[in-house]
Amino acid sequence: MKIESPQEELPLLELFTQLREAGLPLGIDEYRLVLTALQEGFGTTDQKALAELCLTLWVKSQDEEHLFNYHFQQVMIAPHRVTNSVTKKEAVKSEDNSSPEPPNKTPATVPVSSELMEVQDEMQVAEAVQITTQINEEITVNRFTQTDEYFPVTRRQMKQSWRHLRRFVRQGSPIELDIEATIDQVVRQGVLLEPVMIPSRVNRTELLLLIDHKGSMVPFHALSQRLAETALRGGRLGKASIYYFHNCPTKYLYHDQTRQKAEPVTDFLAQLRPERSTVLIFSDGGAARGGFSLERLELSQKFLDQLKQRSRYIAWLNPMATERWFGTTAGEIARLVPMFEVSRQGFDSAIDVLRGRGINAQLR
C-alpha cells in the first residue's frame, strides 16, 4: 500500500506538526523512529496499521490517544473522504448531466478528552489575559526594546523581595566577633585576653511554593517559572521547595511540571514546621475563566484548613488583576487566605504576610 501524504518528501509531517501543536511531547527522535519503522515495512499495509504504528511509538496516555485519533482522522482520513466524494460526484456528473448535490458539511465526530477541553480553556484564558493587559494603563509597549522583562514584576524585583523573607538565627560554630561583648569583657578585665566569638546568622525561613499548573494557568507558565527560579537561586532563603498541582491540591502534590513525581498531601503537610515554614500559593483560583465553582471552593477551603494547622504564614498570589476576582471562586478564596495580585506592590505584600506581618489585614 502506498500511503499518500500531503508532502511526499516528508511523510507524516503534517500529522506530526499538529500533534506537537496539540501538546504531545514529540521530538525529532520520535519522528525519525516512525520513518525508520516505515522503511522497514511496518505500518504500511493500510491506514489502520499506520495508526497503530504511530500510537505505539508516539502515544503514552489515554488523553494523548484521544488527541492522536482526532488529528489522525483530520489529516490522514478526512482528506481522502473529500477526494472520494468529489471523484464520485464527477463520475455521476459525466453520466447524468443533472445538477450536483450540495456538499455534505456534517462535521466528523470529535472525541472529547480532558486535554482537548484544556486547549479550549486556554484559548479563553488567553483572551481574558489579553483584554486585561490592554486595559492596564500601567503597561506600556516599547517595540524597540528587546527584553523578556515584560512581566508586572521583573526578575530583579522578585529577587529583591525574596530577600526580605528572612528569619535569622545564630547557628553553628562561633566564627563572628561579638564586638559589644568583647568591649564589655575588656572593661571588666582591664585587658584583652580573648575576643568573644559568636555563631553567624543563618536564614531559617523555609519557603514552599505551590504552583497551579496546566489548564487556565498555561498563559502564566513563564511567570510561575520565573517565580520558582528566583526563589531557588536568588532568594537567599534557608530552604525553598517547589510543588505543582492543578486547580487545587487534593491527594497529591508534584515535584515536577509533568506530574510524574507525586507526593501525598499528608506527607507534604507532615514536613511543615510552624516556626519556620512559609507557604506561597500561585494560582488564579478560577478568576481567569471568570466562573464560580462550589466544588473548587470547598476543596480549596479543606486544603487551606489543613495547611493552617501546620503553618502560620500563608499567602496567595493571583496572576489575574483584583477586579477579575469579583463573582468568581477566587473572590471567595480571598476571604480565606491573604490573596494578592501579581504586581510589585502585591508581591511585597505577600512577602510581608509570609514574614508574619499584616496576616489579618488582608482578609475581608
CSV table of C-alpha atoms in Angstrom, one decimal:
chain,number,residue,atom,x,y,z
A,1,MET,CA,0.0,0.0,0.0
A,2,LYS,CA,1.2,3.4,-0.8
A,3,ILE,CA,0.5,5.9,1.9
A,4,GLU,CA,-0.4,9.3,0.4
A,5,SER,CA,1.0,12.3,2.3
A,6,PRO,CA,0.5,16.0,1.7
A,7,GLN,CA,4.2,16.3,1.4
A,8,GLU,CA,5.8,13.4,-0.3
A,9,GLU,CA,9.4,14.2,0.8
A,10,LEU,CA,8.4,14.4,4.5
A,11,PRO,CA,5.6,11.8,5.1
A,12,LEU,CA,3.5,12.3,8.2
A,13,LEU,CA,5.0,15.8,8.7
A,14,GLU,CA,1.6,17.5,8.9
A,15,LEU,CA,0.3,14.9,11.4
A,16,PHE,CA,3.5,15.2,13.5
A,17,THR,CA,3.3,19.0,13.5
A,18,GLN,CA,-0.4,19.1,14.5
A,19,LEU,CA,0.2,16.6,17.3
A,20,ARG,CA,3.1,18.8,18.6
A,21,GLU,CA,1.0,21.9,18.5
A,22,ALA,CA,-1.7,20.0,20.4
A,23,GLY,CA,0.7,19.3,23.2
A,24,LEU,CA,2.1,15.9,22.6
A,25,PRO,CA,5.8,15.8,23.8
A,26,LEU,CA,7.2,14.7,20.4
A,27,GLY,CA,10.7,15.4,19.3
A,28,ILE,CA,12.7,14.8,16.1
A,29,ASP,CA,13.9,11.4,17.5
A,30,GLU,CA,10.2,10.2,17.6
A,31,TYR,CA,9.7,11.4,14.1
A,32,ARG,CA,12.8,9.6,12.8
A,33,LEU,CA,11.7,6.5,14.7
A,34,VAL,CA,8.4,6.3,12.7
A,35,LEU,CA,10.2,6.9,9.4
A,36,THR,CA,12.7,4.1,10.1
A,37,ALA,CA,9.8,1.8,11.0
A,38,LEU,CA,8.1,2.6,7.7
A,39,GLN,CA,11.3,2.0,5.8
A,40,GLU,CA,11.5,-1.4,7.5
A,41,GLY,CA,8.0,-2.2,6.3
A,42,PHE,CA,6.0,-1.7,9.4
A,43,GLY,CA,2.6,0.1,9.3
A,44,THR,CA,2.5,0.2,5.5
A,45,THR,CA,-0.4,-2.3,4.8
A,46,ASP,CA,-3.3,0.2,5.5
A,47,GLN,CA,-4.2,3.3,7.5
A,48,LYS,CA,-5.1,1.2,10.5
A,49,ALA,CA,-1.7,-0.3,10.6
A,50,LEU,CA,-0.1,3.1,10.2
A,51,ALA,CA,-2.2,4.4,13.1
A,52,GLU,CA,-1.2,1.5,15.3
A,53,LEU,CA,2.5,2.1,14.5
A,54,CYS,CA,2.2,5.8,15.4
A,55,LEU,CA,0.2,5.0,18.5
A,56,THR,CA,2.8,2.6,19.7
A,57,LEU,CA,5.8,5.0,19.1
A,58,TRP,CA,4.2,8.4,20.0
A,59,VAL,CA,1.4,7.9,22.5
A,60,LYS,CA,1.8,7.3,26.2
A,61,SER,CA,-1.6,8.0,27.8
A,62,GLN,CA,-5.3,7.7,27.1
A,63,ASP,CA,-5.6,11.5,26.7
A,64,GLU,CA,-2.8,11.5,24.2
A,65,GLU,CA,-4.6,8.6,22.4
A,66,HIS,CA,-7.7,10.7,22.1
A,67,LEU,CA,-5.7,13.6,20.7
A,68,PHE,CA,-3.9,11.3,18.2
A,69,ASN,CA,-7.1,9.7,16.9
A,70,TYR,CA,-8.7,13.1,16.3
A,71,HIS,CA,-5.7,14.6,14.4
A,72,PHE,CA,-5.1,11.3,12.5
A,73,GLN,CA,-8.7,11.4,11.3
A,74,GLN,CA,-8.3,15.1,10.3
A,75,VAL,CA,-5.0,14.7,8.5
A,76,MET,CA,-5.0,11.1,7.1
A,77,ILE,CA,-8.6,10.1,6.7
A,78,ALA,CA,-10.7,13.3,6.2
A,79,PRO,CA,-8.9,14.4,3.0
A,80,HIS,CA,-9.4,11.0,1.4
A,81,ARG,CA,-13.1,11.2,2.2
A,82,VAL,CA,-13.3,14.6,0.5
A,83,THR,CA,-11.4,13.3,-2.5
A,84,ASN,CA,-13.5,10.2,-2.9
A,85,SER,CA,-16.7,12.3,-2.6
A,86,VAL,CA,-15.6,14.7,-5.3
A,87,THR,CA,-14.5,11.9,-7.6
A,88,LYS,CA,-17.8,10.1,-7.2
A,89,LYS,CA,-19.7,13.3,-7.9
A,90,GLU,CA,-17.7,14.0,-11.0
A,91,ALA,CA,-18.4,10.4,-12.2
A,92,VAL,CA,-22.1,10.9,-11.7
A,93,LYS,CA,-22.0,14.3,-13.4
A,94,SER,CA,-20.4,12.7,-16.5
A,95,GLU,CA,-23.1,10.0,-16.7
A,96,ASP,CA,-26.1,12.2,-15.8
A,97,ASN,CA,-25.9,15.9,-16.6
A,98,SER,CA,-28.1,16.7,-13.6
A,99,SER,CA,-27.1,19.4,-11.1
A,100,PRO,CA,-24.7,18.2,-8.3
A,101,GLU,CA,-26.0,17.8,-4.8
A,102,PRO,CA,-24.7,20.3,-2.2
A,103,PRO,CA,-21.6,19.0,-0.3
A,104,ASN,CA,-22.2,17.3,3.0
A,105,LYS,CA,-21.0,19.7,5.7
A,106,THR,CA,-21.7,17.5,8.6
A,107,PRO,CA,-18.5,17.6,10.8
A,108,ALA,CA,-16.7,14.5,11.8
A,109,THR,CA,-17.2,13.2,15.3
A,110,VAL,CA,-14.5,14.7,17.6
A,111,PRO,CA,-13.6,12.6,20.6
A,112,VAL,CA,-13.8,14.7,23.8
A,113,SER,CA,-10.8,14.4,26.0
A,114,SER,CA,-9.6,16.4,29.0
A,115,GLU,CA,-6.6,17.8,27.0
A,116,LEU,CA,-8.9,19.0,24.2
A,117,MET,CA,-11.1,20.8,26.8
A,118,GLU,CA,-8.0,22.3,28.3
A,119,VAL,CA,-6.9,23.7,24.9
A,120,GLN,CA,-10.3,25.4,24.6
A,121,ASP,CA,-10.0,26.7,28.2
A,122,GLU,CA,-6.5,28.0,27.5
A,123,MET,CA,-7.8,30.0,24.5
A,124,GLN,CA,-10.5,31.6,26.7
A,125,VAL,CA,-8.0,32.4,29.4
A,126,ALA,CA,-5.5,33.9,26.8
A,127,GLU,CA,-8.3,36.1,25.5
A,128,ALA,CA,-9.1,37.2,29.1
A,129,VAL,CA,-5.5,38.0,29.8
A,130,GLN,CA,-5.2,39.9,26.6
A,131,ILE,CA,-8.2,42.0,27.4
A,132,THR,CA,-6.9,42.7,31.0
A,133,THR,CA,-3.5,43.7,29.6
A,134,GLN,CA,-5.0,46.0,27.0
A,135,ILE,CA,-6.9,48.0,29.6
A,136,ASN,CA,-4.0,48.1,32.1
A,137,GLU,CA,-2.7,51.6,31.6
A,138,GLU,CA,0.5,50.9,33.6
A,139,ILE,CA,1.8,48.6,31.0
A,140,THR,CA,3.3,50.4,28.1
A,141,VAL,CA,4.6,48.8,24.9
A,142,ASN,CA,8.0,49.7,23.5
A,143,ARG,CA,8.5,47.9,20.3
A,144,PHE,CA,12.2,49.0,20.1
A,145,THR,CA,13.1,47.3,23.4
A,146,GLN,CA,14.3,43.7,23.2
A,147,THR,CA,13.9,42.2,26.7
A,148,ASP,CA,12.0,39.5,28.4
A,149,GLU,CA,11.3,41.7,31.5
A,150,TYR,CA,7.7,42.4,30.4
A,151,PHE,CA,6.1,40.8,33.4
A,152,PRO,CA,4.4,43.0,36.1
A,153,VAL,CA,7.4,42.1,38.4
A,154,THR,CA,10.8,41.8,36.9
A,155,ARG,CA,13.3,39.2,37.8
A,156,ARG,CA,15.4,41.7,39.7
A,157,GLN,CA,12.4,42.9,41.7
A,158,MET,CA,11.5,39.3,42.6
A,159,LYS,CA,15.0,38.6,44.0
A,160,GLN,CA,14.9,41.8,46.0
A,161,SER,CA,11.5,40.9,47.5
A,162,TRP,CA,12.5,37.3,48.3
A,163,ARG,CA,15.5,38.6,50.2
A,164,HIS,CA,13.1,40.4,52.7
A,165,LEU,CA,11.7,37.0,53.5
A,166,ARG,CA,14.1,36.1,56.3
A,167,ARG,CA,14.1,34.8,59.8
A,168,PHE,CA,17.6,34.9,61.2
A,169,VAL,CA,19.0,32.8,64.0
A,170,ARG,CA,22.6,32.3,65.1
A,171,GLN,CA,23.6,28.8,64.3
A,172,GLY,CA,26.8,26.7,64.0
A,173,SER,CA,30.4,27.3,65.3
A,174,PRO,CA,31.3,30.7,66.8
A,175,ILE,CA,33.1,32.4,63.9
A,176,GLU,CA,31.9,36.1,64.2
A,177,LEU,CA,33.4,38.6,66.5
A,178,ASP,CA,30.9,40.0,69.1
A,179,ILE,CA,32.3,43.5,69.3
A,180,GLU,CA,29.9,44.7,72.1
A,181,ALA,CA,30.6,41.6,74.3
A,182,THR,CA,34.3,41.9,73.7
A,183,ILE,CA,34.4,45.5,74.7
A,184,ASP,CA,32.4,44.7,77.9
A,185,GLN,CA,34.9,42.0,78.7
A,186,VAL,CA,37.8,44.3,78.2
A,187,VAL,CA,36.2,46.9,80.5
A,188,ARG,CA,35.6,44.3,83.2
A,189,GLN,CA,39.0,42.6,83.0
A,190,GLY,CA,41.1,45.7,82.1
A,191,VAL,CA,42.9,43.8,79.3
A,192,LEU,CA,42.0,42.0,76.1
A,193,LEU,CA,42.7,38.3,76.8
A,194,GLU,CA,40.5,36.8,74.1
A,195,PRO,CA,37.8,38.2,71.8
A,196,VAL,CA,34.2,36.9,72.2
A,197,MET,CA,33.1,35.0,69.2
A,198,ILE,CA,29.5,34.0,68.3
A,199,PRO,CA,27.9,31.8,65.6
A,200,SER,CA,26.9,33.5,62.3
A,201,ARG,CA,23.3,34.4,61.5
A,202,VAL,CA,21.5,32.0,59.2
A,203,ASN,CA,18.2,32.5,57.5
A,204,ARG,CA,16.0,29.6,58.7
A,205,THR,CA,13.0,30.5,56.5
A,206,GLU,CA,11.7,27.6,54.6
A,207,LEU,CA,9.6,28.5,51.6
A,208,LEU,CA,7.2,26.1,50.0
A,209,LEU,CA,6.0,27.5,46.7
A,210,LEU,CA,2.8,25.7,45.4
A,211,ILE,CA,2.2,26.4,41.7
A,212,ASP,CA,-1.0,25.8,39.9
A,213,HIS,CA,-0.1,24.3,36.6
A,214,LYS,CA,-1.9,23.5,33.3
A,215,GLY,CA,-5.4,24.4,32.4
A,216,SER,CA,-6.2,28.0,32.9
A,217,MET,CA,-2.7,28.6,34.2
A,218,VAL,CA,-1.0,27.8,30.9
A,219,PRO,CA,-0.6,31.5,30.0
A,220,PHE,CA,1.2,32.1,33.2
A,221,HIS,CA,3.7,29.3,33.0
A,222,ALA,CA,6.6,31.6,32.2
A,223,LEU,CA,5.7,33.8,35.2
A,224,SER,CA,5.5,30.8,37.5
A,225,GLN,CA,8.8,29.5,36.2
A,226,ARG,CA,10.4,32.9,37.0
A,227,LEU,CA,8.9,32.8,40.5
A,228,ALA,CA,10.4,29.4,41.1
A,229,GLU,CA,13.8,30.3,39.6
A,230,THR,CA,14.2,33.5,41.6
A,231,ALA,CA,13.1,31.8,44.8
A,232,LEU,CA,15.6,28.9,44.3
A,233,ARG,CA,18.6,30.9,43.0
A,234,GLY,CA,18.3,34.4,44.2
A,235,GLY,CA,16.1,34.4,47.2
A,236,ARG,CA,18.9,33.5,49.7
A,237,LEU,CA,16.3,31.6,51.7
A,238,GLY,CA,17.1,28.9,54.2
A,239,LYS,CA,15.3,26.4,52.1
A,240,ALA,CA,13.0,26.6,49.1
A,241,SER,CA,10.9,23.8,47.6
A,242,ILE,CA,8.6,23.9,44.6
A,243,TYR,CA,5.4,21.9,44.2
A,244,TYR,CA,2.9,21.7,41.4
A,245,PHE,CA,-0.8,21.0,41.3
A,246,HIS,CA,-3.8,21.5,39.1
A,247,ASN,CA,-6.7,23.7,40.3
A,248,CYS,CA,-6.5,22.6,43.9
A,249,PRO,CA,-4.3,20.1,45.9
A,250,THR,CA,-6.4,17.2,46.8
A,251,LYS,CA,-4.5,14.0,47.3
A,252,TYR,CA,-1.1,14.7,45.8
A,253,LEU,CA,1.4,17.5,45.1
A,254,TYR,CA,4.0,17.0,42.4
A,255,HIS,CA,7.7,17.9,42.3
A,256,ASP,CA,7.8,18.3,38.6
A,257,GLN,CA,5.7,20.1,35.9
A,258,THR,CA,4.9,16.8,34.2
A,259,ARG,CA,3.4,15.5,37.4
A,260,GLN,CA,5.4,12.3,37.4
A,261,LYS,CA,6.9,12.6,40.9
A,262,ALA,CA,4.0,12.7,43.3
A,263,GLU,CA,4.0,13.3,47.0
A,264,PRO,CA,0.9,12.7,49.1
A,265,VAL,CA,-0.6,15.9,50.6
A,266,THR,CA,-0.4,14.2,54.0
A,267,ASP,CA,3.3,13.8,53.7
A,268,PHE,CA,3.7,17.4,52.5
A,269,LEU,CA,1.8,18.7,55.5
A,270,ALA,CA,3.7,16.5,57.9
A,271,GLN,CA,7.0,18.1,56.9
A,272,LEU,CA,5.9,21.6,57.7
A,273,ARG,CA,7.3,23.3,60.8
A,274,PRO,CA,5.1,26.1,62.1
A,275,GLU,CA,8.0,28.1,63.4
A,276,ARG,CA,9.8,28.4,60.1
A,277,SER,CA,7.7,27.1,57.2
A,278,THR,CA,6.0,29.6,54.9
A,279,VAL,CA,3.7,28.7,52.1
A,280,LEU,CA,3.0,30.8,49.0
A,281,ILE,CA,0.3,29.6,46.5
A,282,PHE,CA,0.4,30.8,42.9
A,283,SER,CA,-2.9,30.2,41.2
A,284,ASP,CA,-5.7,32.2,39.5
A,285,GLY,CA,-8.3,30.5,41.8
A,286,GLY,CA,-10.7,30.3,38.8
A,287,ALA,CA,-10.5,34.0,38.1
A,288,ALA,CA,-9.1,33.5,34.6
A,289,ARG,CA,-12.2,31.7,33.4
A,290,GLY,CA,-14.4,34.1,35.4
A,291,GLY,CA,-16.7,31.4,36.8
A,292,PHE,CA,-17.7,30.1,40.2
A,293,SER,CA,-17.2,26.5,41.3
A,294,LEU,CA,-18.5,25.4,44.6
A,295,GLU,CA,-16.6,22.2,44.4
A,296,ARG,CA,-13.3,24.0,43.8
A,297,LEU,CA,-14.1,26.4,46.7
A,298,GLU,CA,-14.8,23.5,49.1
A,299,LEU,CA,-11.7,21.7,48.1
A,300,SER,CA,-9.6,24.8,48.4
A,301,GLN,CA,-11.1,25.5,51.9
A,302,LYS,CA,-10.4,22.0,53.0
A,303,PHE,CA,-6.7,22.2,51.9
A,304,LEU,CA,-6.2,25.6,53.4
A,305,ASP,CA,-7.7,24.5,56.7
A,306,GLN,CA,-5.2,21.6,56.8
A,307,LEU,CA,-2.4,24.0,55.8
A,308,LYS,CA,-3.2,26.5,58.6
A,309,GLN,CA,-2.8,23.8,61.2
A,310,ARG,CA,0.8,23.2,60.1
A,311,SER,CA,1.9,26.7,59.0
A,312,ARG,CA,1.2,30.2,60.4
A,313,TYR,CA,2.4,32.1,57.3
A,314,ILE,CA,0.4,31.5,54.2
A,315,ALA,CA,-0.2,33.9,51.2
A,316,TRP,CA,-1.7,33.5,47.8
A,317,LEU,CA,-0.5,35.2,44.6
A,318,ASN,CA,-3.1,35.6,41.8
A,319,PRO,CA,-1.9,36.4,38.3
A,320,MET,CA,-5.2,37.9,37.4
A,321,ALA,CA,-6.0,41.5,38.3
A,322,THR,CA,-8.0,42.1,41.5
A,323,GLU,CA,-11.1,43.4,39.6
A,324,ARG,CA,-11.3,40.0,37.9
A,325,TRP,CA,-11.8,38.1,41.2
A,326,PHE,CA,-15.3,39.5,41.9
A,327,GLY,CA,-18.0,36.9,41.5
A,328,THR,CA,-15.5,34.1,40.9
A,329,THR,CA,-14.1,31.3,43.0
A,330,ALA,CA,-11.0,33.4,43.6
A,331,GLY,CA,-13.1,36.1,45.2
A,332,GLU,CA,-14.4,33.6,47.8
A,333,ILE,CA,-11.0,32.1,48.4
A,334,ALA,CA,-9.6,35.6,49.1
A,335,ARG,CA,-11.8,35.6,52.2
A,336,LEU,CA,-10.0,32.5,53.5
A,337,VAL,CA,-6.4,33.4,52.9
A,338,PRO,CA,-4.5,36.7,52.1
A,339,MET,CA,-4.5,37.0,48.3
A,340,PHE,CA,-2.7,39.5,46.2
A,341,GLU,CA,-2.4,40.2,42.5
A,342,VAL,CA,1.0,39.8,40.8
A,343,SER,CA,2.4,43.3,40.9
A,344,ARG,CA,5.4,44.8,42.7
A,345,GLN,CA,3.2,46.0,45.5
A,346,GLY,CA,1.2,42.8,45.6
A,347,PHE,CA,4.3,40.7,45.7
A,348,ASP,CA,5.8,42.7,48.5
A,349,SER,CA,2.6,42.5,50.5
A,350,ALA,CA,2.6,38.7,50.1
A,351,ILE,CA,6.2,38.6,51.4
A,352,ASP,CA,5.1,40.7,54.4
A,353,VAL,CA,2.4,38.2,55.2
A,354,LEU,CA,5.0,35.4,55.0
A,355,ARG,CA,7.1,37.4,57.4
A,356,GLY,CA,4.2,37.5,59.9
A,357,ARG,CA,3.0,41.0,59.1
A,358,GLY,CA,-0.5,42.0,58.3
A,359,ILE,CA,-1.9,38.5,58.1
A,360,ASN,CA,-5.4,39.5,59.1
A,361,ALA,CA,-5.4,42.9,57.5
A,362,GLN,CA,-6.0,41.4,54.0
A,363,LEU,CA,-8.8,39.1,55.0
A,364,ARG,CA,-12.2,40.5,54.4
